[in-house]
Amino acid sequence: MTLVNEGLKAGDLDGVVHKRFSVDQFKSKMGEDRNIMVLAFTVDGMAPAKDLERFAETGYKEVLDADATPGTLEDGKHRVFVEFARVETVDQHVRKFLEDLKKLTNVETFEFTYHKDPTPFEASAKNLADILPRTPEMYTQKTQQMKLGEIKNFFDKFQMMEFKLDNNIITCKKQNAEALSFELHAFGDTNMIMNEVKAFKLDESAMSECMYLTKYFGPYQITKTTEDRFIFSKNGQSALMSKAGW
């Protein structure tokens, strides 16, 4: 057998590394996400997860760090994170890594998802180049566009409003109504956001503002915190925002 990496031979990880991995779904532990790309692989078993970790760390100068989760996931699997510097040629570095990984795993075609989008793409040279943001500037632009799309879908599923996102300032304009601007502090799972809330403001002024926002946006559960932030909740998701221009 061909030696792929020190201590590992072709086929040694056959059947234990899943063909689908994610990119930029998880935060980097080496630095800012805009500067570092994180690939997350799912592996059956701690021993092969550690093998994959060593394979990535010892065989590739482009890999900044590799780390296997010490505990099992809910389904009994393990996750291995592989981090690359976000540079113009990072798609080529990832492609080279995957080509060698194919020899270890006997996976014919890897596929990946990007960020929170569950849509899988074949890990072809074209898709890696087209979909992965290869510079910090491209990453910022792509994540801003994705965040705006999520917010628009949350507040305006039927496209009845105009939305703009500049950094973390959201401006929305309803027909025949004033424009409202908010600073977005967090968006995602309601339980996660509620865990960050210290207390709610229940005075007459807060109740009046929440009623106004309900009339403006529709049937959301809207509450105000003692930090003067509003929580918009619906269907298990929430947005935590504060006034920025109304």
PDB file of C-alpha atoms in Angstrom:
ATOM      1  CA  MET A   1       0.000   0.000   0.000  1.00  0.00           C
ATOM      2  CA  THR A   2       1.047   3.614  -0.623  1.00  0.00           C
ATOM      3  CA  LEU A   3       2.130   5.478   2.491  1.00  0.00           C
ATOM      4  CA  VAL A   4      -0.141   8.520   2.754  1.00  0.00           C
ATOM      5  CA  ASN A   5       1.156   9.984   6.005  1.00  0.00           C
ATOM      6  CA  GLU A   6       3.429   8.814   8.795  1.00  0.00           C
ATOM      7  CA  GLY A   7       1.702   5.858  10.431  1.00  0.00           C
ATOM      8  CA  LEU A   8      -1.216   5.834   7.982  1.00  0.00           C
ATOM      9  CA  LYS A   9      -1.656   3.903   4.768  1.00  0.00           C
ATOM     10  CA  ALA A  10      -4.143   4.135   1.935  1.00  0.00           C
ATOM     11  CA  GLY A  11      -7.526   2.839   3.059  1.00  0.00           C
ATOM     12  CA  ASP A  12      -6.805   3.021   6.804  1.00  0.00           C
ATOM     13  CA  LEU A  13      -9.823   5.305   7.357  1.00  0.00           C
ATOM     14  CA  ASP A  14     -12.128   3.484   4.972  1.00  0.00           C
ATOM     15  CA  GLY A  15     -15.783   3.704   6.051  1.00  0.00           C
ATOM     16  CA  VAL A  16     -15.266   5.880   9.146  1.00  0.00           C
ATOM     17  CA  VAL A  17     -14.978   9.411   7.722  1.00  0.00           C
ATOM     18  CA  HIS A  18     -18.254  10.769   6.345  1.00  0.00           C
ATOM     19  CA  LYS A  19     -18.143  12.154   2.820  1.00  0.00           C
ATOM     20  CA  ARG A  20     -19.992  15.365   3.765  1.00  0.00           C
ATOM     21  CA  PHE A  21     -18.184  18.057   5.725  1.00  0.00           C
ATOM     22  CA  SER A  22     -19.046  21.653   6.580  1.00  0.00           C
ATOM     23  CA  VAL A  23     -17.131  24.868   5.981  1.00  0.00           C
ATOM     24  CA  ASP A  24     -17.309  27.949   8.229  1.00  0.00           C
ATOM     25  CA  GLN A  25     -20.147  26.452  10.277  1.00  0.00           C
ATOM     26  CA  PHE A  26     -18.051  26.546  13.444  1.00  0.00           C
ATOM     27  CA  LYS A  27     -15.888  29.282  14.929  1.00  0.00           C
ATOM     28  CA  SER A  28     -12.131  29.175  14.689  1.00  0.00           C
ATOM     29  CA  LYS A  29     -10.106  28.714  17.863  1.00  0.00           C
ATOM     30  CA  MET A  30      -6.974  30.115  16.200  1.00  0.00           C
ATOM     31  CA  GLY A  31      -8.240  33.605  15.404  1.00  0.00           C
ATOM     32  CA  GLU A  32     -11.010  35.643  13.787  1.00  0.00           C
ATOM     33  CA  ASP A  33     -13.369  33.783  11.468  1.00  0.00           C
ATOM     34  CA  ARG A  34     -12.784  36.316   8.695  1.00  0.00           C
ATOM     35  CA  ASN A  35      -9.118  35.266   8.647  1.00  0.00           C
ATOM     36  CA  ILE A  36      -9.470  31.507   9.153  1.00  0.00           C
ATOM     37  CA  MET A  37     -11.557  28.865   7.372  1.00  0.00           C
ATOM     38  CA  VAL A  38     -12.810  25.940   9.461  1.00  0.00           C
ATOM     39  CA  LEU A  39     -13.616  22.553   7.925  1.00  0.00           C
ATOM     40  CA  ALA A  40     -15.570  20.146  10.145  1.00  0.00           C
ATOM     41  CA  PHE A  41     -15.537  16.404   9.397  1.00  0.00           C
ATOM     42  CA  THR A  42     -17.703  13.742  11.046  1.00  0.00           C
ATOM     43  CA  VAL A  43     -15.895  10.548  12.056  1.00  0.00           C
ATOM     44  CA  ASP A  44     -17.100   7.237  13.509  1.00  0.00           C
ATOM     45  CA  GLY A  45     -14.972   6.651  16.608  1.00  0.00           C
ATOM     46  CA  MET A  46     -12.389   8.507  18.654  1.00  0.00           C
ATOM     47  CA  ALA A  47      -9.376   6.538  17.404  1.00  0.00           C
ATOM     48  CA  PRO A  48      -9.952   7.335  13.695  1.00  0.00           C
ATOM     49  CA  ALA A  49     -10.815  10.939  14.663  1.00  0.00           C
ATOM     50  CA  LYS A  50      -7.383  11.275  16.289  1.00  0.00           C
ATOM     51  CA  ASP A  51      -5.820   9.671  13.202  1.00  0.00           C
ATOM     52  CA  LEU A  52      -7.474  12.293  11.000  1.00  0.00           C
ATOM     53  CA  GLU A  53      -6.316  15.032  13.372  1.00  0.00           C
ATOM     54  CA  ARG A  54      -2.687  13.838  13.146  1.00  0.00           C
ATOM     55  CA  PHE A  55      -2.941  13.367   9.374  1.00  0.00           C
ATOM     56  CA  ALA A  56      -4.022  16.990   8.929  1.00  0.00           C
ATOM     57  CA  GLU A  57      -1.554  18.484  11.406  1.00  0.00           C
ATOM     58  CA  THR A  58       1.582  16.630  10.372  1.00  0.00           C
ATOM     59  CA  GLY A  59       1.158  16.420   6.622  1.00  0.00           C
ATOM     60  CA  TYR A  60       0.181  19.926   5.551  1.00  0.00           C
ATOM     61  CA  LYS A  61       1.967  23.200   6.219  1.00  0.00           C
ATOM     62  CA  GLU A  62      -1.200  25.021   5.071  1.00  0.00           C
ATOM     63  CA  VAL A  63      -3.180  23.545   7.996  1.00  0.00           C
ATOM     64  CA  LEU A  64      -2.982  25.916  10.960  1.00  0.00           C
ATOM     65  CA  ASP A  65      -4.591  23.515  13.417  1.00  0.00           C
ATOM     66  CA  ALA A  66      -6.539  20.260  13.621  1.00  0.00           C
ATOM     67  CA  ASP A  67      -8.560  19.124  16.592  1.00  0.00           C
ATOM     68  CA  ALA A  68     -10.763  16.107  17.329  1.00  0.00           C
ATOM     69  CA  THR A  69     -13.632  16.647  19.776  1.00  0.00           C
ATOM     70  CA  PRO A  70     -12.816  14.897  23.072  1.00  0.00           C
ATOM     71  CA  GLY A  71     -16.428  13.830  23.674  1.00  0.00           C
ATOM     72  CA  THR A  72     -18.928  12.135  21.408  1.00  0.00           C
ATOM     73  CA  LEU A  73     -21.723  13.986  19.648  1.00  0.00           C
ATOM     74  CA  GLU A  74     -25.362  13.138  20.330  1.00  0.00           C
ATOM     75  CA  ASP A  75     -25.310  10.461  17.616  1.00  0.00           C
ATOM     76  CA  GLY A  76     -22.133   8.901  18.987  1.00  0.00           C
ATOM     77  CA  LYS A  77     -19.928  10.396  16.262  1.00  0.00           C
ATOM     78  CA  HIS A  78     -16.867  12.593  16.655  1.00  0.00           C
ATOM     79  CA  ARG A  79     -16.046  15.830  14.866  1.00  0.00           C
ATOM     80  CA  VAL A  80     -12.631  16.845  13.577  1.00  0.00           C
ATOM     81  CA  PHE A  81     -11.937  20.513  12.883  1.00  0.00           C
ATOM     82  CA  VAL A  82      -9.282  21.457  10.333  1.00  0.00           C
ATOM     83  CA  GLU A  83      -8.328  25.143  10.048  1.00  0.00           C
ATOM     84  CA  PHE A  84      -6.764  26.911   7.055  1.00  0.00           C
ATOM     85  CA  ALA A  85      -5.645  30.519   6.649  1.00  0.00           C
ATOM     86  CA  ARG A  86      -8.189  32.401   4.526  1.00  0.00           C
ATOM     87  CA  VAL A  87      -5.941  33.381   1.643  1.00  0.00           C
ATOM     88  CA  GLU A  88      -6.547  33.723  -2.101  1.00  0.00           C
ATOM     89  CA  THR A  89      -5.374  30.142  -2.755  1.00  0.00           C
ATOM     90  CA  VAL A  90      -7.189  28.469   0.167  1.00  0.00           C
ATOM     91  CA  ASP A  91      -9.549  26.624  -2.198  1.00  0.00           C
ATOM     92  CA  GLN A  92      -6.490  24.941  -3.766  1.00  0.00           C
ATOM     93  CA  HIS A  93      -5.121  24.041  -0.333  1.00  0.00           C
ATOM     94  CA  VAL A  94      -8.453  22.457   0.609  1.00  0.00           C
ATOM     95  CA  ARG A  95      -8.637  20.597  -2.705  1.00  0.00           C
ATOM     96  CA  LYS A  96      -5.111  19.174  -2.237  1.00  0.00           C
ATOM     97  CA  PHE A  97      -5.992  18.062   1.291  1.00  0.00           C
ATOM     98  CA  LEU A  98      -9.184  16.339   0.093  1.00  0.00           C
ATOM     99  CA  GLU A  99      -7.392  14.558  -2.740  1.00  0.00           C
ATOM    100  CA  ASP A 100      -4.990  12.973  -0.246  1.00  0.00           C
ATOM    101  CA  LEU A 101      -7.823  12.270   2.200  1.00  0.00           C
ATOM    102  CA  LYS A 102      -9.608  10.315  -0.522  1.00  0.00           C
ATOM    103  CA  LYS A 103      -6.718   7.821  -0.514  1.00  0.00           C
ATOM    104  CA  LEU A 104      -7.116   7.267   3.224  1.00  0.00           C
ATOM    105  CA  THR A 105     -10.899   6.995   3.222  1.00  0.00           C
ATOM    106  CA  ASN A 106     -11.713   5.538  -0.214  1.00  0.00           C
ATOM    107  CA  VAL A 107     -14.346   8.277  -0.537  1.00  0.00           C
ATOM    108  CA  GLU A 108     -14.784   8.879  -4.263  1.00  0.00           C
ATOM    109  CA  THR A 109     -16.441  12.287  -3.982  1.00  0.00           C
ATOM    110  CA  PHE A 110     -16.496  14.567  -0.970  1.00  0.00           C
ATOM    111  CA  GLU A 111     -19.278  17.133  -0.592  1.00  0.00           C
ATOM    112  CA  PHE A 112     -19.639  20.166   1.634  1.00  0.00           C
ATOM    113  CA  THR A 113     -22.170  22.561   3.098  1.00  0.00           C
ATOM    114  CA  TYR A 114     -21.413  26.213   3.736  1.00  0.00           C
ATOM    115  CA  HIS A 115     -22.095  28.084   6.997  1.00  0.00           C
ATOM    116  CA  LYS A 116     -25.689  27.442   8.139  1.00  0.00           C
ATOM    117  CA  ASP A 117     -27.017  26.465   4.716  1.00  0.00           C
ATOM    118  CA  PRO A 118     -27.741  22.693   4.668  1.00  0.00           C
ATOM    119  CA  THR A 119     -27.500  22.504   0.855  1.00  0.00           C
ATOM    120  CA  PRO A 120     -24.685  20.093  -0.102  1.00  0.00           C
ATOM    121  CA  PHE A 121     -22.261  20.825  -2.956  1.00  0.00           C
ATOM    122  CA  GLU A 122     -19.799  18.469  -4.598  1.00  0.00           C
ATOM    123  CA  ALA A 123     -16.297  19.421  -3.480  1.00  0.00           C
ATOM    124  CA  SER A 124     -15.146  20.018  -7.040  1.00  0.00           C
ATOM    125  CA  ALA A 125     -12.445  22.535  -7.919  1.00  0.00           C
ATOM    126  CA  LYS A 126     -15.066  24.866  -9.399  1.00  0.00           C
ATOM    127  CA  ASN A 127     -17.438  24.703  -6.414  1.00  0.00           C
ATOM    128  CA  LEU A 128     -14.630  25.219  -3.906  1.00  0.00           C
ATOM    129  CA  ALA A 129     -13.429  28.268  -5.858  1.00  0.00           C
ATOM    130  CA  ASP A 130     -16.925  29.692  -6.421  1.00  0.00           C
ATOM    131  CA  ILE A 131     -18.512  29.123  -3.006  1.00  0.00           C
ATOM    132  CA  LEU A 132     -15.711  29.471  -0.459  1.00  0.00           C
ATOM    133  CA  PRO A 133     -14.820  33.090   0.433  1.00  0.00           C
ATOM    134  CA  ARG A 134     -11.054  33.169  -0.070  1.00  0.00           C
ATOM    135  CA  THR A 135     -10.193  36.505   1.540  1.00  0.00           C
ATOM    136  CA  PRO A 136     -11.324  38.265   4.740  1.00  0.00           C
ATOM    137  CA  GLU A 137     -13.149  40.827   2.607  1.00  0.00           C
ATOM    138  CA  MET A 138     -14.998  38.118   0.646  1.00  0.00           C
ATOM    139  CA  TYR A 139     -15.930  36.393   3.913  1.00  0.00           C
ATOM    140  CA  THR A 140     -17.348  39.601   5.416  1.00  0.00           C
ATOM    141  CA  GLN A 141     -19.357  40.318   2.274  1.00  0.00           C
ATOM    142  CA  LYS A 142     -20.695  36.756   1.988  1.00  0.00           C
ATOM    143  CA  THR A 143     -21.705  36.460   5.652  1.00  0.00           C
ATOM    144  CA  GLN A 144     -23.382  39.885   5.525  1.00  0.00           C
ATOM    145  CA  GLN A 145     -25.418  38.772   2.501  1.00  0.00           C
ATOM    146  CA  MET A 146     -26.367  35.512   4.220  1.00  0.00           C
ATOM    147  CA  LYS A 147     -27.322  37.303   7.427  1.00  0.00           C
ATOM    148  CA  LEU A 148     -29.459  39.788   5.485  1.00  0.00           C
ATOM    149  CA  GLY A 149     -31.202  36.904   3.715  1.00  0.00           C
ATOM    150  CA  GLU A 150     -31.960  35.179   7.043  1.00  0.00           C
ATOM    151  CA  ILE A 151     -33.278  38.397   8.586  1.00  0.00           C
ATOM    152  CA  LYS A 152     -35.402  39.232   5.547  1.00  0.00           C
ATOM    153  CA  ASN A 153     -36.916  35.754   5.587  1.00  0.00           C
ATOM    154  CA  PHE A 154     -37.585  36.019   9.340  1.00  0.00           C
ATOM    155  CA  PHE A 155     -39.305  39.410   9.172  1.00  0.00           C
ATOM    156  CA  ASP A 156     -40.601  39.519   5.637  1.00  0.00           C
ATOM    157  CA  LYS A 157     -41.304  36.079   4.245  1.00  0.00           C
ATOM    158  CA  PHE A 158     -43.697  37.480   1.647  1.00  0.00           C
ATOM    159  CA  GLN A 159     -41.376  40.334   0.589  1.00  0.00           C
ATOM    160  CA  MET A 160     -43.652  43.175   1.657  1.00  0.00           C
ATOM    161  CA  MET A 161     -40.855  45.321   3.150  1.00  0.00           C
ATOM    162  CA  GLU A 162     -37.577  46.883   2.077  1.00  0.00           C
ATOM    163  CA  PHE A 163     -34.547  45.748   4.101  1.00  0.00           C
ATOM    164  CA  LYS A 164     -30.957  46.994   4.252  1.00  0.00           C
ATOM    165  CA  LEU A 165     -28.071  45.735   6.365  1.00  0.00           C
ATOM    166  CA  ASP A 166     -24.992  47.882   6.960  1.00  0.00           C
ATOM    167  CA  ASN A 167     -22.564  46.209   9.349  1.00  0.00           C
ATOM    168  CA  ASN A 168     -25.034  45.296  12.135  1.00  0.00           C
ATOM    169  CA  ILE A 169     -27.552  48.088  11.480  1.00  0.00           C
ATOM    170  CA  ILE A 170     -30.810  46.858   9.945  1.00  0.00           C
ATOM    171  CA  THR A 171     -33.157  49.371   8.325  1.00  0.00           C
ATOM    172  CA  CYS A 172     -36.631  48.207   7.330  1.00  0.00           C
ATOM    173  CA  LYS A 173     -39.309  50.176   5.504  1.00  0.00           C
ATOM    174  CA  LYS A 174     -42.930  49.155   5.365  1.00  0.00           C
ATOM    175  CA  GLN A 175     -45.149  50.652   2.680  1.00  0.00           C
ATOM    176  CA  ASN A 176     -46.904  53.809   3.904  1.00  0.00           C
ATOM    177  CA  ALA A 177     -44.994  53.717   7.196  1.00  0.00           C
ATOM    178  CA  GLU A 178     -41.813  55.211   8.606  1.00  0.00           C
ATOM    179  CA  ALA A 179     -38.476  53.441   8.271  1.00  0.00           C
ATOM    180  CA  LEU A 180     -37.165  51.759  11.433  1.00  0.00           C
ATOM    181  CA  SER A 181     -33.496  51.087  12.157  1.00  0.00           C
ATOM    182  CA  PHE A 182     -32.158  48.574  14.679  1.00  0.00           C
ATOM    183  CA  GLU A 183     -28.789  47.331  15.774  1.00  0.00           C
ATOM    184  CA  LEU A 184     -28.726  43.531  15.480  1.00  0.00           C
ATOM    185  CA  HIS A 185     -27.047  41.934  18.519  1.00  0.00           C
ATOM    186  CA  ALA A 186     -27.934  38.281  17.917  1.00  0.00           C
ATOM    187  CA  PHE A 187     -30.077  36.093  15.690  1.00  0.00           C
ATOM    188  CA  GLY A 188     -30.810  32.389  15.951  1.00  0.00           C
ATOM    189  CA  ASP A 189     -32.362  29.743  18.195  1.00  0.00           C
ATOM    190  CA  THR A 190     -34.797  31.282  20.706  1.00  0.00           C
ATOM    191  CA  ASN A 191     -33.528  29.227  23.660  1.00  0.00           C
ATOM    192  CA  MET A 192     -29.957  30.296  22.962  1.00  0.00           C
ATOM    193  CA  ILE A 193     -30.886  33.978  22.862  1.00  0.00           C
ATOM    194  CA  MET A 194     -33.126  33.774  25.930  1.00  0.00           C
ATOM    195  CA  ASN A 195     -30.203  32.335  27.902  1.00  0.00           C
ATOM    196  CA  GLU A 196     -28.369  35.629  27.390  1.00  0.00           C
ATOM    197  CA  VAL A 197     -31.236  37.772  28.731  1.00  0.00           C
ATOM    198  CA  LYS A 198     -30.905  39.002  32.309  1.00  0.00           C
ATOM    199  CA  ALA A 199     -34.412  40.416  32.896  1.00  0.00           C
ATOM    200  CA  PHE A 200     -37.417  41.889  31.072  1.00  0.00           C
ATOM    201  CA  LYS A 201     -38.696  45.455  31.223  1.00  0.00           C
ATOM    202  CA  LEU A 202     -42.433  45.456  31.902  1.00  0.00           C
ATOM    203  CA  ASP A 203     -43.258  49.134  32.475  1.00  0.00           C
ATOM    204  CA  GLU A 204     -45.912  51.038  30.527  1.00  0.00           C
ATOM    205  CA  SER A 205     -43.418  52.570  28.094  1.00  0.00           C
ATOM    206  CA  ALA A 206     -41.906  49.197  27.214  1.00  0.00           C
ATOM    207  CA  MET A 207     -45.338  47.624  26.734  1.00  0.00           C
ATOM    208  CA  SER A 208     -46.366  50.509  24.447  1.00  0.00           C
ATOM    209  CA  GLU A 209     -43.248  50.090  22.287  1.00  0.00           C
ATOM    210  CA  CYS A 210     -43.805  46.345  21.995  1.00  0.00           C
ATOM    211  CA  MET A 211     -47.418  46.896  20.924  1.00  0.00           C
ATOM    212  CA  TYR A 212     -46.288  49.398  18.280  1.00  0.00           C
ATOM    213  CA  LEU A 213     -43.716  46.947  16.902  1.00  0.00           C
ATOM    214  CA  THR A 214     -46.301  44.154  16.819  1.00  0.00           C
ATOM    215  CA  LYS A 215     -48.566  46.344  14.696  1.00  0.00           C
ATOM    216  CA  TYR A 216     -45.662  47.232  12.428  1.00  0.00           C
ATOM    217  CA  PHE A 217     -44.200  43.731  11.920  1.00  0.00           C
ATOM    218  CA  GLY A 218     -47.137  41.438  12.597  1.00  0.00           C
ATOM    219  CA  PRO A 219     -47.684  38.424  14.892  1.00  0.00           C
ATOM    220  CA  TYR A 220     -44.342  38.137  16.651  1.00  0.00           C
ATOM    221  CA  GLN A 221     -43.836  37.678  20.355  1.00  0.00           C
ATOM    222  CA  ILE A 222     -42.007  40.893  21.220  1.00  0.00           C
ATOM    223  CA  THR A 223     -40.516  41.668  24.614  1.00  0.00           C
ATOM    224  CA  LYS A 224     -38.084  44.297  25.886  1.00  0.00           C
ATOM    225  CA  THR A 225     -35.146  43.638  28.177  1.00  0.00           C
ATOM    226  CA  THR A 226     -33.767  45.796  30.973  1.00  0.00           C
ATOM    227  CA  GLU A 227     -30.826  46.530  28.644  1.00  0.00           C
ATOM    228  CA  ASP A 228     -33.273  48.299  26.272  1.00  0.00           C
ATOM    229  CA  ARG A 229     -33.127  45.530  23.699  1.00  0.00           C
ATOM    230  CA  PHE A 230     -36.110  43.993  21.926  1.00  0.00           C
ATOM    231  CA  ILE A 231     -36.544  40.262  21.381  1.00  0.00           C
ATOM    232  CA  PHE A 232     -38.612  39.293  18.325  1.00  0.00           C
ATOM    233  CA  SER A 233     -39.577  35.608  18.485  1.00  0.00           C
ATOM    234  CA  LYS A 234     -41.394  33.331  16.051  1.00  0.00           C
ATOM    235  CA  ASN A 235     -41.275  29.628  15.155  1.00  0.00           C
ATOM    236  CA  GLY A 236     -38.331  28.860  17.439  1.00  0.00           C
ATOM    237  CA  GLN A 237     -36.152  31.683  16.155  1.00  0.00           C
ATOM    238  CA  SER A 238     -35.439  35.094  17.676  1.00  0.00           C
ATOM    239  CA  ALA A 239     -33.733  38.365  16.839  1.00  0.00           C
ATOM    240  CA  LEU A 240     -32.219  40.488  19.612  1.00  0.00           C
ATOM    241  CA  MET A 241     -32.123  44.145  18.543  1.00  0.00           C
ATOM    242  CA  SER A 242     -31.997  47.663  19.943  1.00  0.00           C
ATOM    243  CA  LYS A 243     -33.171  51.007  18.571  1.00  0.00           C
ATOM    244  CA  ALA A 244     -30.844  52.702  16.110  1.00  0.00           C
ATOM    245  CA  GLY A 245     -32.999  55.307  14.409  1.00  0.00           C
ATOM    246  CA  TRP A 246     -36.680  55.712  15.333  1.00  0.00           C
TER     247      TRP A 246
END
